[in-house]
Short mmCIF file of C-alpha atoms in Angstrom, two decimals:
data_model
loop_
_atom_site.label_atom_id
_atom_site.label_comp_id
_atom_site.label_asym_id
_atom_site.label_seq_id
_atom_site.Cartn_x
_atom_site.Cartn_y
_atom_site.Cartn_z
CA MET C 1 -15.28 -10.90 -11.62
CA SER C 2 -18.60 -13.45 -12.11
CA ASP C 3 -18.51 -16.10 -14.87
CA ARG C 4 -20.41 -14.70 -16.60
CA GLY C 5 -18.52 -11.13 -16.51
CA ARG C 6 -15.43 -13.61 -17.38
CA ARG C 7 -16.61 -14.96 -20.27
CA GLU C 8 -17.70 -11.58 -21.92
CA LEU C 9 -14.55 -10.21 -21.49
CA GLU C 10 -12.36 -13.62 -22.91
CA GLN C 11 -15.07 -13.32 -26.21
CA LEU C 12 -14.39 -9.32 -26.64
CA VAL C 13 -10.59 -10.27 -26.01
CA ASP C 14 -10.83 -12.98 -28.51
CA ASP C 15 -12.55 -11.41 -31.07
CA LEU C 16 -10.71 -8.30 -31.17
CA ALA C 17 -7.69 -10.71 -31.63
CA ASP C 18 -8.93 -12.59 -34.85
CA HIS C 19 -10.04 -9.73 -36.26
CA LEU C 20 -6.25 -7.84 -35.83
CA GLN C 21 -4.95 -11.12 -35.79
CA ARG C 22 -2.52 -9.48 -33.27
CA SER C 23 -2.27 -10.65 -29.67
CA VAL C 24 -4.12 -8.58 -27.53
CA VAL C 25 -4.13 -8.12 -23.22
CA VAL C 26 -6.36 -6.49 -20.59
CA ASP C 27 -4.27 -5.38 -17.89
CA ASP C 28 -5.83 -3.63 -14.50
CA PRO C 29 -4.87 -0.37 -13.39
CA THR C 30 -1.21 -1.75 -12.04
CA ILE C 31 -0.55 -2.98 -15.25
CA ARG C 32 -1.19 -6.65 -14.13
CA LEU C 33 -2.55 -9.23 -16.20
CA ILE C 34 -6.40 -9.77 -16.38
CA TYR C 35 -6.65 -11.26 -19.65
CA SER C 36 -4.76 -12.55 -22.53
CA SER C 37 -5.80 -13.79 -26.15
CA ARG C 38 -3.96 -16.08 -28.02
CA HIS C 39 -0.82 -15.39 -29.84
CA PHE C 40 -0.24 -14.78 -33.36
CA GLY C 41 3.98 -15.16 -33.36
CA ASP C 42 3.75 -11.50 -32.25
CA GLU C 43 4.73 -12.35 -28.83
CA ASP C 44 7.87 -10.67 -26.99
CA GLN C 45 9.82 -10.65 -23.72
CA GLN C 46 7.53 -9.00 -21.81
CA ARG C 47 4.32 -10.57 -23.19
CA ILE C 48 5.23 -13.74 -22.25
CA ARG C 49 6.47 -12.70 -18.66
CA ALA C 50 2.99 -11.39 -18.10
CA VAL C 51 1.06 -14.77 -19.22
CA LEU C 52 3.22 -16.93 -17.31
CA GLN C 53 4.11 -14.74 -14.45
CA HIS C 54 1.14 -12.43 -14.41
CA ASP C 55 3.68 -9.51 -13.65
CA VAL C 56 5.15 -7.94 -16.34
CA GLY C 57 8.10 -6.50 -13.71
CA GLY C 58 8.66 -3.24 -12.05
CA ALA C 59 11.16 -1.49 -14.61
CA ALA C 60 8.14 -2.14 -17.51
CA THR C 61 4.97 -0.93 -14.92
CA ALA C 62 6.87 2.20 -14.64
CA HIS C 63 7.56 2.88 -18.13
CA ILE C 64 3.55 2.19 -19.13
CA LEU C 65 2.51 3.97 -16.78
CA GLY C 66 5.14 6.74 -16.90
CA CYS C 67 3.55 7.42 -20.36
CA GLY C 68 0.93 8.92 -18.41
CA VAL C 69 -1.91 6.16 -19.76
CA GLU C 70 -4.53 6.66 -16.94
CA ASN C 71 -4.89 10.31 -17.78
CA TRP C 72 -5.47 9.01 -21.63
CA SER C 73 -8.81 9.77 -22.86
CA ALA C 74 -8.24 8.06 -26.39
CA PRO C 75 -6.25 5.17 -27.38
CA GLY C 76 -2.11 5.90 -28.47
CA PRO C 77 0.97 4.58 -28.27
CA ILE C 78 3.83 3.08 -25.66
CA PRO C 79 7.56 3.12 -26.88
CA ALA C 80 9.38 0.20 -27.26
CA ARG C 81 12.00 -0.14 -24.53
CA GLU C 82 14.58 -2.99 -26.18
CA ASP C 83 16.57 -3.06 -22.99
CA LEU C 84 13.22 -4.78 -20.92
CA GLY C 85 12.24 -6.80 -24.29
CA MET C 86 9.35 -5.03 -24.91
CA ALA C 87 8.26 -4.14 -28.66
CA ARG C 88 6.15 -0.66 -29.26
CA ARG C 89 2.30 -1.64 -28.09
CA TRP C 90 -1.27 -0.09 -29.05
CA CYS C 91 -2.83 1.11 -25.28
CA GLY C 92 -6.43 1.81 -24.96
CA PRO C 93 -7.05 3.19 -21.83
CA LEU C 94 -10.10 1.45 -19.54
CA ARG C 95 -11.70 4.15 -18.50
CA TRP C 96 -15.91 4.41 -17.16
CA ARG C 97 -17.50 7.23 -15.72
CA GLY C 98 -14.08 8.94 -14.55
CA HIS C 99 -12.31 5.95 -13.25
CA PHE C 100 -9.38 4.49 -14.63
CA LEU C 101 -9.65 0.77 -15.06
CA GLY C 102 -7.12 -0.82 -16.36
CA VAL C 103 -5.11 -0.96 -20.45
CA LEU C 104 -5.72 -3.06 -23.50
CA MET C 105 -2.48 -3.27 -25.18
CA VAL C 106 -1.83 -4.51 -28.71
CA ILE C 107 1.83 -5.41 -29.73
CA ASP C 108 2.38 -3.13 -32.74
CA ALA C 109 6.43 -3.23 -33.42
CA ASP C 110 6.49 -1.96 -36.79
CA ALA C 111 3.61 0.48 -36.45
CA THR C 112 1.42 -1.06 -39.20
CA LEU C 113 -2.11 -0.87 -37.12
CA THR C 114 -4.72 1.12 -39.96
CA THR C 115 -6.94 3.64 -39.16
CA GLN C 116 -9.92 1.71 -39.27
CA GLU C 117 -7.64 -1.17 -36.75
CA THR C 118 -6.83 1.64 -34.27
CA ALA C 119 -10.61 2.76 -34.11
CA ARG C 120 -12.00 -0.89 -33.89
CA ILE C 121 -9.40 -1.02 -30.59
CA ALA C 122 -10.45 2.44 -29.26
CA ASP C 123 -14.39 0.82 -29.69
CA CYS C 124 -13.55 -2.22 -27.67
CA SER C 125 -11.52 -0.86 -25.17
CA ALA C 126 -14.83 1.09 -24.49
CA ASP C 127 -16.41 -1.43 -23.93
CA ILE C 128 -14.20 -3.65 -21.69
CA ALA C 129 -14.03 -0.43 -19.31
CA ALA C 130 -18.15 -0.69 -19.35
CA LEU C 131 -17.77 -4.10 -18.73
CA LEU C 132 -15.22 -3.97 -15.73
CA PHE C 133 -17.25 -1.16 -13.86
CA ARG C 134 -20.39 -3.67 -13.97
CA GLU C 135 -18.49 -6.07 -12.96
CA ALA C 136 -16.62 -4.28 -10.08
CA ALA C 137 -20.11 -2.01 -8.68
CA PRO C 138 -22.85 -4.53 -7.41
CA GLY C 139 -21.93 -6.91 -5.06
CA ASP C 140 -18.78 -5.42 -4.07
CA GLY C 141 -20.36 -1.93 -3.43
CA VAL C 142 -22.84 -4.13 -0.76
CA ARG C 143 -19.67 -5.64 0.99
CA GLU C 144 -17.48 -2.83 0.88
CA ALA C 145 -20.41 -0.93 3.02
CA ALA C 146 -20.94 -3.53 5.56
CA VAL C 147 -16.87 -3.75 6.38
CA ALA C 148 -17.47 0.18 6.82
CA ASP C 149 -20.58 -0.37 8.91
CA ALA C 150 -18.56 -3.34 11.20
CA VAL C 151 -15.99 -0.95 11.92
CA SER C 152 -17.98 2.57 12.28
CA ARG C 153 -17.73 4.30 16.04
CA ASP C 154 -21.05 4.26 15.76
CA VAL C 155 -22.42 1.76 17.86
CA ALA C 156 -26.08 1.92 15.76
CA ARG C 157 -24.00 1.50 12.32
CA ARG C 158 -21.72 -1.22 13.75
CA GLY C 159 -24.69 -3.36 14.60
CA ARG C 160 -26.01 -3.44 10.93
CA GLY C 161 -22.43 -3.70 9.78
CA VAL C 162 -21.60 -7.15 11.67
CA ALA C 163 -25.16 -8.47 10.87
CA ALA C 164 -24.92 -7.95 7.14
CA LEU C 165 -21.22 -9.65 7.18
CA SER C 166 -22.71 -12.45 9.52
CA ASP C 167 -25.17 -13.11 7.05
CA ASP C 168 -22.41 -13.43 4.12
CA ASP C 169 -21.76 -16.99 3.65
CA THR C 170 -17.53 -15.69 2.87
CA VAL C 171 -17.71 -14.60 6.31
CA ARG C 172 -20.19 -16.26 8.62
CA ALA C 173 -18.43 -18.22 11.50
CA ALA C 174 -14.92 -17.31 10.36
CA GLY C 175 -14.19 -16.65 14.34
CA ALA C 176 -11.26 -14.05 15.18
CA CYS C 177 -10.83 -11.03 12.93
CA SER C 178 -7.76 -8.23 12.24
CA VAL C 179 -8.04 -4.79 11.12
CA SER C 180 -5.67 -3.09 8.38
CA THR C 181 -5.85 0.10 6.87
CA VAL C 182 -3.66 1.48 4.25
CA ARG C 183 -3.30 5.37 3.25
CA VAL C 184 -1.15 6.56 0.57
CA LEU C 185 0.54 9.89 1.35
CA GLY C 186 0.95 13.06 -0.74
CA ASP C 187 -0.59 15.07 -3.21
CA VAL C 188 -2.32 12.55 -5.50
CA ASP C 189 -5.60 12.10 -7.48
CA PRO C 190 -7.85 10.00 -5.31
CA ILE C 191 -9.98 8.81 -8.48
CA ARG C 192 -6.55 7.00 -9.68
CA VAL C 193 -5.23 6.02 -6.46
CA GLU C 194 -8.96 4.33 -5.11
CA ALA C 195 -8.49 2.73 -8.29
CA VAL C 196 -5.02 1.09 -7.74
CA LEU C 197 -5.94 0.09 -4.12
CA ARG C 198 -9.01 -1.61 -5.31
CA SER C 199 -6.97 -3.20 -8.26
CA VAL C 200 -4.34 -4.29 -5.41
CA LEU C 201 -6.11 -5.59 -3.06
CA ASP C 202 -8.44 -7.69 -5.40
CA ILE C 203 -5.44 -9.14 -6.66
CA LEU C 204 -3.84 -10.29 -3.47
CA SER C 205 -7.09 -11.13 -1.46
CA ARG C 206 -7.68 -13.75 -4.48
CA VAL C 207 -4.56 -15.78 -3.97
CA ARG C 208 -5.13 -16.11 -0.14
CA THR C 209 -7.07 -18.87 1.39
CA ALA C 210 -8.24 -17.39 4.05
CA THR C 211 -10.94 -14.41 4.23
CA VAL C 212 -10.22 -11.11 3.29
CA ILE C 213 -12.51 -8.36 2.36
CA TYR C 214 -12.21 -5.03 2.08
CA THR C 215 -13.18 -1.23 1.92
CA VAL C 216 -11.77 1.40 -0.44
CA HIS C 217 -12.22 5.13 -0.31
CA GLY C 218 -10.11 7.79 -2.07
CA ALA C 219 -6.62 6.85 -0.94
CA GLN C 220 -7.00 5.10 2.15
CA ALA C 221 -8.44 1.20 2.14
CA THR C 222 -9.63 -0.99 5.55
CA ILE C 223 -8.78 -4.41 4.93
CA LEU C 224 -10.77 -6.79 7.06
CA GLN C 225 -8.87 -10.53 7.84
CA LEU C 226 -11.24 -13.18 9.62
CA GLY C 227 -10.14 -16.52 10.57
CA ALA C 228 -6.59 -17.77 9.57
CA SER C 229 -5.47 -14.51 7.95
CA ALA C 230 -6.18 -13.18 11.59
CA ASP C 231 -2.88 -13.68 12.95
CA PRO C 232 -0.26 -11.08 12.77
CA ALA C 233 2.31 -12.69 10.68
CA THR C 234 -0.25 -12.78 7.91
CA ALA C 235 -1.64 -9.70 8.12
CA GLN C 236 1.75 -7.74 7.99
CA SER C 237 2.65 -9.82 5.14
CA LEU C 238 -0.59 -8.69 3.28
CA ALA C 239 -0.12 -5.23 4.46
CA ALA C 240 3.74 -5.08 3.26
CA ALA C 241 2.63 -6.55 -0.09
CA VAL C 242 -0.19 -4.23 -0.50
CA CYS C 243 1.93 -1.20 0.01
CA GLU C 244 4.77 -2.59 -1.76
CA ARG C 245 2.65 -2.68 -5.14
CA THR C 246 0.54 0.73 -4.33
CA ALA C 247 3.51 2.92 -3.58
CA THR C 248 5.36 1.17 -7.09
CA THR C 249 2.13 1.45 -8.93
CA VAL C 250 1.46 5.38 -8.07
CA GLY C 251 5.16 6.26 -6.75
CA ALA C 252 4.15 7.77 -2.97
CA ARG C 253 4.94 6.80 -0.26
CA THR C 254 1.92 3.68 1.39
CA VAL C 255 1.55 3.32 4.99
CA CYS C 256 -0.15 0.70 6.72
CA GLY C 257 -1.00 0.46 10.44
CA ILE C 258 -2.38 -3.06 12.27
CA GLY C 259 -4.71 -3.29 14.61
CA GLY C 260 -5.80 -6.59 16.49
CA PRO C 261 -6.26 -9.46 16.35
CA ARG C 262 -9.90 -9.78 17.85
CA ALA C 263 -11.54 -12.84 19.04
CA GLU C 264 -15.10 -11.92 17.42
CA LEU C 265 -16.35 -9.88 14.19
CA ALA C 266 -18.22 -7.95 16.73
CA GLU C 267 -14.98 -6.64 17.93
CA ALA C 268 -13.70 -5.64 14.50
CA TRP C 269 -14.56 -1.84 15.64
CA LYS C 270 -11.64 -2.05 18.50
CA ALA C 271 -8.70 -3.48 16.24
CA MET C 272 -10.08 -0.86 13.49
CA ARG C 273 -8.97 1.91 16.41
CA ASP C 274 -5.66 0.15 16.87
CA SER C 275 -5.04 0.16 13.44
CA GLU C 276 -5.94 4.05 13.25
CA VAL C 277 -3.16 4.86 15.94
CA ALA C 278 -0.53 2.34 14.42
CA ILE C 279 -1.20 4.57 10.84
CA ASP C 280 -0.47 7.57 12.25
CA ALA C 281 2.48 6.23 14.18
CA ALA C 282 3.75 5.12 11.00
CA THR C 283 2.53 8.40 8.87
CA ARG C 284 4.17 10.91 11.73
CA VAL C 285 7.37 8.71 12.58
CA PRO C 286 9.32 7.25 9.30
CA ALA C 287 11.91 5.29 11.68
CA LEU C 288 8.95 3.20 12.52
CA GLY C 289 8.51 1.61 8.78
CA ASP C 290 6.12 2.14 6.38
CA VAL C 291 4.14 -1.10 7.88
CA CYS C 292 2.81 -1.23 11.84
CA ARG C 293 1.21 -3.48 13.97
CA HIS C 294 -0.26 -1.47 17.13
CA ASP C 295 1.26 -4.48 19.25
CA GLN C 296 4.91 -3.47 18.20
CA LEU C 297 4.80 0.07 18.76
CA GLY C 298 6.13 0.74 22.24
CA PRO C 299 5.97 4.40 23.97
CA TYR C 300 3.88 5.29 20.99
CA THR C 301 1.05 2.76 21.34
CA VAL C 302 0.53 6.07 24.48
CA LEU C 303 2.08 8.63 23.27
CA MET C 304 0.10 8.65 19.65
CA ARG C 305 -2.95 9.27 22.18
CA LEU C 306 -2.00 12.37 23.16
CA PRO C 307 -3.85 15.22 21.91
CA SER C 308 -2.41 17.52 19.52
CA ALA C 309 -2.37 20.68 20.82
CA GLU C 310 -0.12 18.92 23.67
CA LEU C 311 2.86 17.84 21.43
CA THR C 312 4.77 20.70 22.29
CA ASP C 313 8.29 21.12 23.61
CA ALA C 314 7.22 21.09 27.08
CA LEU C 315 7.33 17.80 27.01
CA LEU C 316 10.67 17.12 26.38
CA PRO C 317 12.94 16.52 29.18
CA ALA C 318 15.48 19.96 30.76
CA PRO C 319 18.51 17.99 29.77
CA LEU C 320 17.24 16.16 26.30
CA LEU C 321 16.67 20.61 25.56
CA ALA C 322 20.21 21.43 26.70
CA LEU C 323 21.69 18.66 24.97
CA MET C 324 19.96 19.64 21.56
CA GLN C 325 20.82 23.29 21.98
CA ALA C 326 24.27 22.65 22.29
CA ASP C 327 24.33 19.78 19.91
CA ALA C 328 23.90 21.84 16.33
CA ALA C 329 25.12 18.39 14.48
CA GLY C 330 23.15 16.34 15.82
CA SER C 331 25.89 13.28 16.66
CA LEU C 332 25.57 13.23 20.19
CA THR C 333 21.66 13.46 20.38
CA GLN C 334 21.97 10.34 18.17
CA THR C 335 24.75 8.87 20.00
CA LEU C 336 22.23 9.59 23.50
CA ALA C 337 19.57 7.38 21.08
CA ALA C 338 21.57 4.54 20.44
CA TYR C 339 23.06 4.45 23.75
CA LEU C 340 19.54 4.18 24.94
CA ASP C 341 18.01 1.99 22.42
CA ASN C 342 20.72 -0.64 23.46
CA ALA C 343 20.00 -0.28 27.03
CA GLY C 344 23.67 1.23 27.83
CA ASN C 345 25.38 -1.52 26.27
CA SER C 346 28.84 0.22 24.67
CA PRO C 347 30.09 -2.44 22.71
CA ARG C 348 26.08 -2.73 21.19
CA THR C 349 26.18 1.01 20.76
CA ALA C 350 29.21 1.42 18.81
CA GLN C 351 28.57 -0.92 16.95
CA ALA C 352 25.09 0.31 15.80
CA LEU C 353 26.94 3.36 15.04
CA HIS C 354 30.37 2.54 13.04
CA ILE C 355 32.62 4.39 15.72
CA HIS C 356 35.50 3.26 17.80
CA ARG C 357 34.18 2.58 21.38
CA THR C 358 36.97 5.45 22.86
CA SER C 359 34.91 7.47 20.76
CA LEU C 360 31.78 6.61 22.34
CA TYR C 361 33.38 7.03 25.39
CA TYR C 362 34.47 10.62 24.76
CA ARG C 363 30.94 11.34 23.24
CA LEU C 364 28.95 9.85 26.13
CA GLY C 365 31.46 12.01 28.33
CA ARG C 366 30.38 15.33 26.44
CA ILE C 367 26.79 14.68 26.62
CA ARG C 368 27.15 13.76 30.65
CA GLU C 369 28.71 17.32 30.77
CA LEU C 370 26.54 19.32 28.76
CA THR C 371 23.72 17.25 30.41
CA GLY C 372 24.82 17.04 33.92
CA VAL C 373 22.70 13.86 34.02
CA ASP C 374 23.73 10.42 34.91
CA LEU C 375 23.32 7.94 32.52
CA ASP C 376 23.66 5.30 34.88
CA ASP C 377 20.53 5.95 37.08
CA GLY C 378 17.54 4.39 35.19
CA GLN C 379 14.88 7.06 36.04
CA THR C 380 16.78 9.55 33.92
CA ARG C 381 17.34 7.21 31.10
CA LEU C 382 13.53 6.07 30.85
CA SER C 383 12.51 10.09 30.56
CA LEU C 384 15.00 11.03 28.15
CA GLN C 385 13.91 7.79 25.87
CA LEU C 386 10.37 8.99 26.31
CA GLY C 387 11.70 12.30 24.93
CA LEU C 388 13.49 11.26 22.11
CA ALA C 389 10.34 8.99 21.01
CA VAL C 390 8.21 12.27 21.41
CA LEU C 391 10.85 14.31 18.89
CA PRO C 392 9.73 12.94 15.58
CA LEU C 393 5.80 14.10 17.06
CA LEU C 394 6.48 17.74 17.71
CA ARG C 395 5.90 19.99 15.03
CA ARG C 396 9.22 21.71 14.26
#
């Protein structure tokens, strides 16, 4: 937010607080503090936490969002939660041109706000929503378009994006870069999710000293990290924070694929391609986790590039198919996967499966009996392990 925008927001909030003689806060779509007025002796535990930590906690966030405030067309009450140290609040949704931009909240523990006062809150909410929309749109929109262009598959468009970012004082001479793609899965409201992603990325990028810029479209965001923030560990830390905060707010699984790093901005599009492979792997193979780095995908680095039409049972080795047909409960298939993941080490495999070593030997004997394979043969183990890696990609 610009200095001018910040001053205007503070003036609107402080004037309302003085008029009501109650403390007033403005929160973003994830219920994280943007600005708070002074207190009038009405603060509760949650208000104190929000001011000191800029975070009310997951339970309070879920309570507020669970009331459906992002869909409200007019202000209304948020019930008290004594177990959270949270008094009743009067909440004004901050919405402008269909975009949910946050909430304005006034503590109203005894439900004593008058009709005139709630009308004043509604008017102030509309003014603040317009201000937030104006602040979020212009300059950031130009940079977001440049980020989208810089990672494009189209050569001409890519050139324009790199040139625009190279002229940006924030980006110039940043050096190495990495690209992450964030995606919210499931049947979600893209308008609401886009607002949440923008808010989360704005907060998390502001607290980092290195350069982090991004573009958001619906339920997907592209994050471009430059300079010191481009190293894999830093990129993974940011991605994990984005996924956790977004998933908590929207109530849907959020995944991220990380590509890079690359030596210069002109190669960001290559990191983008890697991030797309990684996020597709995270989406289709839950065992990989919500945050996947391209350089840690193992066999999926290759398997994810296979055409969808080729992902059929024909890719599975015959011994694995025979095992699966005879193993309705799946315990033998799970045992084989653990045995191969542990490089044929029986003690580690038994420990991973939480079974006695004797039970493991029995299961391995059954696997050999059903498949006719020699598990001591390296090529056989490789074939079976690739088949097991393909399994999650098949549409059954």
